[in-house]
Short mmCIF file of C-alpha atoms in Angstrom, two decimals:
data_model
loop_
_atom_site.label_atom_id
_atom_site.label_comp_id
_atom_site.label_asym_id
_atom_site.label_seq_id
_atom_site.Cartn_x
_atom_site.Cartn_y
_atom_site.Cartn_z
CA UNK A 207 31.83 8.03 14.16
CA UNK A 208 31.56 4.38 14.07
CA UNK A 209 28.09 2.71 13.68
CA UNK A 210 28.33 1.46 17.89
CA UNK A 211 28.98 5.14 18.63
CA UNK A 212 25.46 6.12 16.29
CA UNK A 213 23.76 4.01 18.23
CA UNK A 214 25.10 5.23 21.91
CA UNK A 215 24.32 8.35 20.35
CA UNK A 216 20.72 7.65 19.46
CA UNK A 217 19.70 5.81 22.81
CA UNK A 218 20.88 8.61 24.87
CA UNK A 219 18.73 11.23 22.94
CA UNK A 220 15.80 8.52 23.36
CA UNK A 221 16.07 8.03 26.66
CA UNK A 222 18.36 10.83 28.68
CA UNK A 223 20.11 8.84 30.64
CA UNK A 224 23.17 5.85 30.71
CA UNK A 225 20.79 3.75 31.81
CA UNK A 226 17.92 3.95 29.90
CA UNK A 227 20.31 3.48 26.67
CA UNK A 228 21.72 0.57 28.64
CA UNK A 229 18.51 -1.20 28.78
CA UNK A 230 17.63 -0.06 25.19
CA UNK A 231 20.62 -1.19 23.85
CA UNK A 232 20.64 -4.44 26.01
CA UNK A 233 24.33 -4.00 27.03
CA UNK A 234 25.55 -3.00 30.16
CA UNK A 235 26.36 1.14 31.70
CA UNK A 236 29.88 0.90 31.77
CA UNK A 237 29.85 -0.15 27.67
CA UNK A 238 27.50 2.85 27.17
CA UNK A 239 29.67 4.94 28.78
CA UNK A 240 33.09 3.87 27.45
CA UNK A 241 31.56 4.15 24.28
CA UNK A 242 30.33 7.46 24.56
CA UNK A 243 33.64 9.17 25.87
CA UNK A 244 35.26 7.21 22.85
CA UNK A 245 32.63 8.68 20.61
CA UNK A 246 33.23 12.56 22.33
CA UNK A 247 36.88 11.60 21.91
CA UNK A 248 36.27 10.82 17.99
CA UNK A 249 34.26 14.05 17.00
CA UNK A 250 36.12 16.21 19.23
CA UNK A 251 33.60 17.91 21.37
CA UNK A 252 31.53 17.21 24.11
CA UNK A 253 28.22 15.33 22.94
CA UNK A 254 26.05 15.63 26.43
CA UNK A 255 26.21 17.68 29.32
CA UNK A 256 25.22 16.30 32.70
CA UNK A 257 22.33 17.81 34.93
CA UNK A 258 21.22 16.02 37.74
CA UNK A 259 20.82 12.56 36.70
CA UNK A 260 19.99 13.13 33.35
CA UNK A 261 22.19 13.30 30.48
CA UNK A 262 21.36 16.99 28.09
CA UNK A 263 22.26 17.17 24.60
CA UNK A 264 24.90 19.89 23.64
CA UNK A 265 24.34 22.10 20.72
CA UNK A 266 26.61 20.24 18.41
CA UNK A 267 24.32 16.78 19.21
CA UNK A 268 21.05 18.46 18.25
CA UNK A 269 22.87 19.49 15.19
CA UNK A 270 24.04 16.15 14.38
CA UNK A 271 20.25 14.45 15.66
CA UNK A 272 18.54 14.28 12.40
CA UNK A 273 21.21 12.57 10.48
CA UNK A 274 21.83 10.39 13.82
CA UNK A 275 18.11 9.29 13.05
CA UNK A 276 18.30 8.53 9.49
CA UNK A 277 21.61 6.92 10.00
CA UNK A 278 20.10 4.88 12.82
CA UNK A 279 16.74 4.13 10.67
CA UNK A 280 19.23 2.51 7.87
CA UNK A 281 21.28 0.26 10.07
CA UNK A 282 17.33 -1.12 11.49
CA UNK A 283 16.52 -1.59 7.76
CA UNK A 284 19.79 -3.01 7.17
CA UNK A 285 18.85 -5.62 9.88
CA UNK A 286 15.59 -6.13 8.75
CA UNK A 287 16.65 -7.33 4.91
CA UNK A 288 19.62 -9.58 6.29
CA UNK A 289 16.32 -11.46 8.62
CA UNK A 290 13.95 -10.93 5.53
CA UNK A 291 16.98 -12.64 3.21
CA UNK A 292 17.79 -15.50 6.34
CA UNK A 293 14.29 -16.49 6.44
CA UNK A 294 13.37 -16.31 2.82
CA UNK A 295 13.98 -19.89 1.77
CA UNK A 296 11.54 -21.32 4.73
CA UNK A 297 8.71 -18.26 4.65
CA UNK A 298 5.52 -18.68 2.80
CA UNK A 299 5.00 -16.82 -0.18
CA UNK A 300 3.86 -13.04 0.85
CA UNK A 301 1.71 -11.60 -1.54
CA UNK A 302 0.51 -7.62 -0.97
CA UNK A 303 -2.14 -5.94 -2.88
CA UNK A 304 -3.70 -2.93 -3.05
CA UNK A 305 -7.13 -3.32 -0.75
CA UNK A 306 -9.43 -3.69 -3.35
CA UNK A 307 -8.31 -6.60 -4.84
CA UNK A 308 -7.30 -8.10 -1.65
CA UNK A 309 -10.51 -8.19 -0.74
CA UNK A 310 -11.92 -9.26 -4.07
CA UNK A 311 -10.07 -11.44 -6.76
CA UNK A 312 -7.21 -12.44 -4.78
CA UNK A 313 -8.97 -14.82 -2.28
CA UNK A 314 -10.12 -16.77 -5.36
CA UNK A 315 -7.44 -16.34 -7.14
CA UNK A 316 -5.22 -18.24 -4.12
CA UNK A 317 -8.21 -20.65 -4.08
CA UNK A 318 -7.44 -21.88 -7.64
CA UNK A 319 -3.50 -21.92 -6.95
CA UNK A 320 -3.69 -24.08 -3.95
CA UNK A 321 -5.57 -27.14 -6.36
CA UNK A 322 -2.51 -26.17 -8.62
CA UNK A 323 -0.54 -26.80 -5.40
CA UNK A 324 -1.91 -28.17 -2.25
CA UNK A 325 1.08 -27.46 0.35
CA UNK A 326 1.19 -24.14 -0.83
CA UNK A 327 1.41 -21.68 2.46
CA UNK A 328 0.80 -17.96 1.99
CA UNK A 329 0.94 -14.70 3.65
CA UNK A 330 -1.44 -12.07 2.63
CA UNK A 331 -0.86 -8.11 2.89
CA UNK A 332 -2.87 -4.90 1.98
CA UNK A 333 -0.79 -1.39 1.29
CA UNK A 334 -0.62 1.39 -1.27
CA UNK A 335 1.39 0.93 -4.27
CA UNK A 336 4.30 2.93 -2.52
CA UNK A 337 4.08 1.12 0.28
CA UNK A 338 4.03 -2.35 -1.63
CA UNK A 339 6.74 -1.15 -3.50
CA UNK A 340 9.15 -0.68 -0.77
CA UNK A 341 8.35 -3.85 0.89
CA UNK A 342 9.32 -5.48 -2.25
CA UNK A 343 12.76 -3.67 -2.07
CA UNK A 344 13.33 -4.74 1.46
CA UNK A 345 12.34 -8.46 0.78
CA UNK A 346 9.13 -8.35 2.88
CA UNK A 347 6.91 -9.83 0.43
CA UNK A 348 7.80 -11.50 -2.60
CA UNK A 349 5.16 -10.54 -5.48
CA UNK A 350 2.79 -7.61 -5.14
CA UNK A 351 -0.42 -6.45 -7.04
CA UNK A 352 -1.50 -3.14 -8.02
CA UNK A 353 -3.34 -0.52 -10.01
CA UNK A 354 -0.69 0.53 -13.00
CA UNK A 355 2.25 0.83 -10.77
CA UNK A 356 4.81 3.67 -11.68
CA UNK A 357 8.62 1.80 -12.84
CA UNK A 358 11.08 0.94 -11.04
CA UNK A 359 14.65 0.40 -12.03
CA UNK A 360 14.59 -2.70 -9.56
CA UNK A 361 11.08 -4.05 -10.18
CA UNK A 362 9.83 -6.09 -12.54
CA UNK A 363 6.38 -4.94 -13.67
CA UNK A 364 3.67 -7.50 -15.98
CA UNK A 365 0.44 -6.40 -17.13
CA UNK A 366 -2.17 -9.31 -15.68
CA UNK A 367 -5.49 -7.85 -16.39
CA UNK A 368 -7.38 -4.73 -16.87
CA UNK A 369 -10.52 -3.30 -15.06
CA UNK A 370 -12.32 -0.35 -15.51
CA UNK A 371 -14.40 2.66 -13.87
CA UNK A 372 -17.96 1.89 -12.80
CA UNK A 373 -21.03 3.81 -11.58
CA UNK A 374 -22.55 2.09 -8.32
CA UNK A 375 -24.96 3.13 -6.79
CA UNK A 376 -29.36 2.37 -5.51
CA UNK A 377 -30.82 1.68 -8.74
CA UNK A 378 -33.15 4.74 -7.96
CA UNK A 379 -30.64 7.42 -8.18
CA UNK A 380 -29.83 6.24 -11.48
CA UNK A 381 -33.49 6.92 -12.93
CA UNK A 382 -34.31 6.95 -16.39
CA UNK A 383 -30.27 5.62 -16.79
CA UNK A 384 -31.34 2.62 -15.02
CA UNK A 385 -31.89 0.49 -17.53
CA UNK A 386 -28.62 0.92 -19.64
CA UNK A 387 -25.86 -1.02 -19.83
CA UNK A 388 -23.53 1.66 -19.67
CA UNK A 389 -23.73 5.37 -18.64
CA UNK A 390 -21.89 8.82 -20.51
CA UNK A 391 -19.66 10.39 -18.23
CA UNK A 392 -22.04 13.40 -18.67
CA UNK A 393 -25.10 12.26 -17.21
CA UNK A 394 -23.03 11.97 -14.61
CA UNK A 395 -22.30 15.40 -14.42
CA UNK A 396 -25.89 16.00 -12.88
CA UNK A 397 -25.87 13.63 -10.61
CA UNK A 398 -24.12 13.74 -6.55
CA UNK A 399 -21.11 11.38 -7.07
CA UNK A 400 -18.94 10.18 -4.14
CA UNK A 401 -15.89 12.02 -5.26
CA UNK A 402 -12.40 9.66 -5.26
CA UNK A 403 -9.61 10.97 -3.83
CA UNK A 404 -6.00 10.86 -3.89
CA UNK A 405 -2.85 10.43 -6.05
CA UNK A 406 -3.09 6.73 -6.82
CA UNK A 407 -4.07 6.03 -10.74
CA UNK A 408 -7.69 5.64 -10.24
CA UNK A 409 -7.70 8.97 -8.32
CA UNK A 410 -5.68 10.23 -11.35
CA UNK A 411 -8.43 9.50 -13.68
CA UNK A 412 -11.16 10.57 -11.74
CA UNK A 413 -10.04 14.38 -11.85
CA UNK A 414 -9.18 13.56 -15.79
CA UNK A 415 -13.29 12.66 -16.37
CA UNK A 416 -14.01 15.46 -14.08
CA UNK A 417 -12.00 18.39 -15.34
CA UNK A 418 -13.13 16.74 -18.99
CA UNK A 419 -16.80 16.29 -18.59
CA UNK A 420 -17.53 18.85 -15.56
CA UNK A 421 -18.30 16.70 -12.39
CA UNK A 422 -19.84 18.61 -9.90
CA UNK A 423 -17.49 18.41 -6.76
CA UNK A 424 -19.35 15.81 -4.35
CA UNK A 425 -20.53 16.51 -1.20
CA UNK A 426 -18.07 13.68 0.25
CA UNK A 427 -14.32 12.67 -0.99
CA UNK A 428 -13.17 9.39 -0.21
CA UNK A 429 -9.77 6.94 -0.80
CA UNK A 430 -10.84 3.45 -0.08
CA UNK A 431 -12.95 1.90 -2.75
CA UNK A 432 -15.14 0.20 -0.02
CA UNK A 433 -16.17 3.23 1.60
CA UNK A 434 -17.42 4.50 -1.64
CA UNK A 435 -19.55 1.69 -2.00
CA UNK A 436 -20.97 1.49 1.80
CA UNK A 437 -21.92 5.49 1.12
CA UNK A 438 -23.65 4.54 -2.18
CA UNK A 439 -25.79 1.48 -0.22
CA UNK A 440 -26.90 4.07 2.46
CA UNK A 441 -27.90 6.02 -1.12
CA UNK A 442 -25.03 9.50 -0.42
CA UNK A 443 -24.97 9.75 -4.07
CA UNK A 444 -23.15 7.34 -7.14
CA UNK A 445 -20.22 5.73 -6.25
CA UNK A 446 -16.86 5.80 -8.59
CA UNK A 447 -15.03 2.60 -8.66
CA UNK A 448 -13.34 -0.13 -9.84
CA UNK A 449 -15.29 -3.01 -11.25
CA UNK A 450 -13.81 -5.77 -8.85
CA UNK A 451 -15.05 -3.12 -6.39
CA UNK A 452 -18.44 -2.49 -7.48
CA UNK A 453 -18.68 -6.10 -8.21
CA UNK A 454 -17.54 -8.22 -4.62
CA UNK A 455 -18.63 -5.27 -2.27
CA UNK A 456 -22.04 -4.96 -2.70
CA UNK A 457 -25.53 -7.00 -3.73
CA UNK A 458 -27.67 -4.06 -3.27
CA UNK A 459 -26.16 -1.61 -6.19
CA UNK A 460 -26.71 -1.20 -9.72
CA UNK A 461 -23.63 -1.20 -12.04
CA UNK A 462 -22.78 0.78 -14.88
CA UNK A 463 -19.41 0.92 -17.53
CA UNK A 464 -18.87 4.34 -17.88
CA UNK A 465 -18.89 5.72 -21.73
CA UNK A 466 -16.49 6.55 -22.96
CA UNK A 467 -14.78 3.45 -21.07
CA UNK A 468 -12.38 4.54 -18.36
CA UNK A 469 -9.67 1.03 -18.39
CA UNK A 470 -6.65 0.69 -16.51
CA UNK A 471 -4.19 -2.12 -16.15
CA UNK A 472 -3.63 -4.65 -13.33
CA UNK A 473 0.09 -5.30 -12.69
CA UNK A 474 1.89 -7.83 -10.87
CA UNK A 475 5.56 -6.40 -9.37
CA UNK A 476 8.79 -8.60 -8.59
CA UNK A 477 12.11 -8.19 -7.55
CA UNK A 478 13.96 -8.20 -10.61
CA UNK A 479 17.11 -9.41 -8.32
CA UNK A 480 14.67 -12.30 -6.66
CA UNK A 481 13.20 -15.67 -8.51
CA UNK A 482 10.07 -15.81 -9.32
CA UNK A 483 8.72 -19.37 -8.34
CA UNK A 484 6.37 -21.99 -9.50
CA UNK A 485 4.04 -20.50 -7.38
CA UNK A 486 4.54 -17.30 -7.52
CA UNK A 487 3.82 -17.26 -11.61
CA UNK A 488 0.67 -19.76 -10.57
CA UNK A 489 -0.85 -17.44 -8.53
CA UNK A 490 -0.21 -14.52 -10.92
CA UNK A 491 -1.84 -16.44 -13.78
CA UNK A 492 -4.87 -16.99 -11.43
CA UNK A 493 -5.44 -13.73 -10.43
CA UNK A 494 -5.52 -13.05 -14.12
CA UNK A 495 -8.24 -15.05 -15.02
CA UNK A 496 -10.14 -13.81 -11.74
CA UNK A 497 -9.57 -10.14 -13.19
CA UNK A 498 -11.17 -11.76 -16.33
CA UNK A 499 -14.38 -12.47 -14.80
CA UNK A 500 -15.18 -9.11 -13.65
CA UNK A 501 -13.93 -7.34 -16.71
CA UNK A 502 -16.65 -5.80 -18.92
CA UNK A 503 -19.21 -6.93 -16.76
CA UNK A 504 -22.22 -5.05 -15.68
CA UNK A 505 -24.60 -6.01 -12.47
CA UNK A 506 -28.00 -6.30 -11.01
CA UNK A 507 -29.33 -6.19 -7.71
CA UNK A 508 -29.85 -9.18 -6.41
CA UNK A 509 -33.46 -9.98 -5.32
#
């Protein structure tokens, strides 16, 4: 089947009729239907079967649906990258990163490139580290920054930065711990934490300290950073997160390093088969020295 026929193909099953894929395919209902009977004519067997005014797919077409779809989902990302790679030269320059630090050193950090470069423009994007990933592949953002990001034989991966694990949470729940500067990963096995979710690496070494140093499961599981911190203000039990975290989020929370230190690295990802500008290593270098000023640092509340 040719790729005009995968689309007839993929209209009709959206919309059940000649012309409803006419409309959806912006063409007129003599083109759908010529190419449909040359389609039917191609595989052999009938594709649809009419009823009424509605157009019913024949066994052999549900058959062939799902690999209609992911054939059809291709060409649309096929599109997409050919715009993406059209527009790249006159686009700003998209930076993702994972929420936390997209709401926490990376507004600074693009605050110290634009006095590097004043006419810098730039387009700013959340996602998880899949998600950032993939957009990288298809050309929708050109540098991305995340929490130890698993390789990829297309990316380009530099360590930037580290941070590490904190404790937030109302300086009362802490008690006699309140005064330290850091706090054992066993006290905090008597203590309610705000347990962090999910497959990402901070997730990853949450369950490691638990499993290791028997963390009661909390009460509440969470995978944004922030939400850990807004249940640790309204004092649902300590909060672990990331120092950038612990540190823009919140004035009300006290701060503690865990012991033994829980460190990760901060990467920042490029398309190995895309230049990396001026700009691009500018910004990269800030954010760096943001990550710098939050790293092994511990905080009050503020009065």
């Amino acid at each position: 089947m040719r790729t005009r026929h995968i689309e007839v193909l993929q209209a009709i099953l959206r919309t059940g009729t000649i012309s409803g894929a006419a409309r959806l395919l912006h063409v007129s209902q003599p083109a759908v239907t010529k190419a449909l009977q040359h389609a039917e004519a191609t595989v052999g067997f009938a594709l649809f079967n009419r009823e009424g005014k509605r157009l019913v797919a024949t066994k052999e077409t549900h058959a062939l649906a799902p690999v209609v779809e992911q054939a059809t989902g291709g060409l649309d990302a096929v599109r997409e990258l050919a715009r993406n790679l059209k527009a790249g030269a006159d686009k700003a320059v998209r930076v993702a990163a994972v929420a936390s630090l997209a709401n926490s050193v990376l507004p600074s950090a693009l605050l110290a490139a634009r006095k590097l470069f004043p006419k810098m423009r730039s387009e700013l994007n959340t996602g998880h580290t899949e998600d950032m990933m993939q957009k990288l592949l298809m050309h929708e953002v050109d540098m991305a920054i995340a929490f130890d990001p698993p390789l990829h034989p297309s990316l380009d991966s530099v360590e930037i930065g580290h941070l590490q694990l904190v404790a937030a949470c109302l300086p009362s729940r802490f008690g006699k711990y309140a005064r330290n500067k850091s706090i054992s990963a066993e006290a905090l096995a008597t203590m309610e934490l705000i347990e962090l979710s999910g497959k990402d690496p901070l997730g990853r070494i949450y369950s490691r300290y638990a499993n290791r140093f028997g963390w009661q499961q909390g009460k509440t599981a969470v995978r944004t950073y922030q939400m850990a911190v807004r249940l640790a203000e309204l004092d649902q039990g300590v909060a672990i997160v990331d120092s950038a975290s612990a540190n823009f989020f919140s004035d009300k929370l006290k701060v503690l390093p865990l012991e033994p230190r829980a460190e990760f690295p901060v990467c920042a990802m490029y398309l190995k088969a895309a230049a990396v500008t001026d700009i691009m290593r500018a910004l990269t270098t800030c954010v760096g020295d943001e990550l710098k000023k939050v790293q092994d640092a511990t905080w009050q509340p503020r009065a």
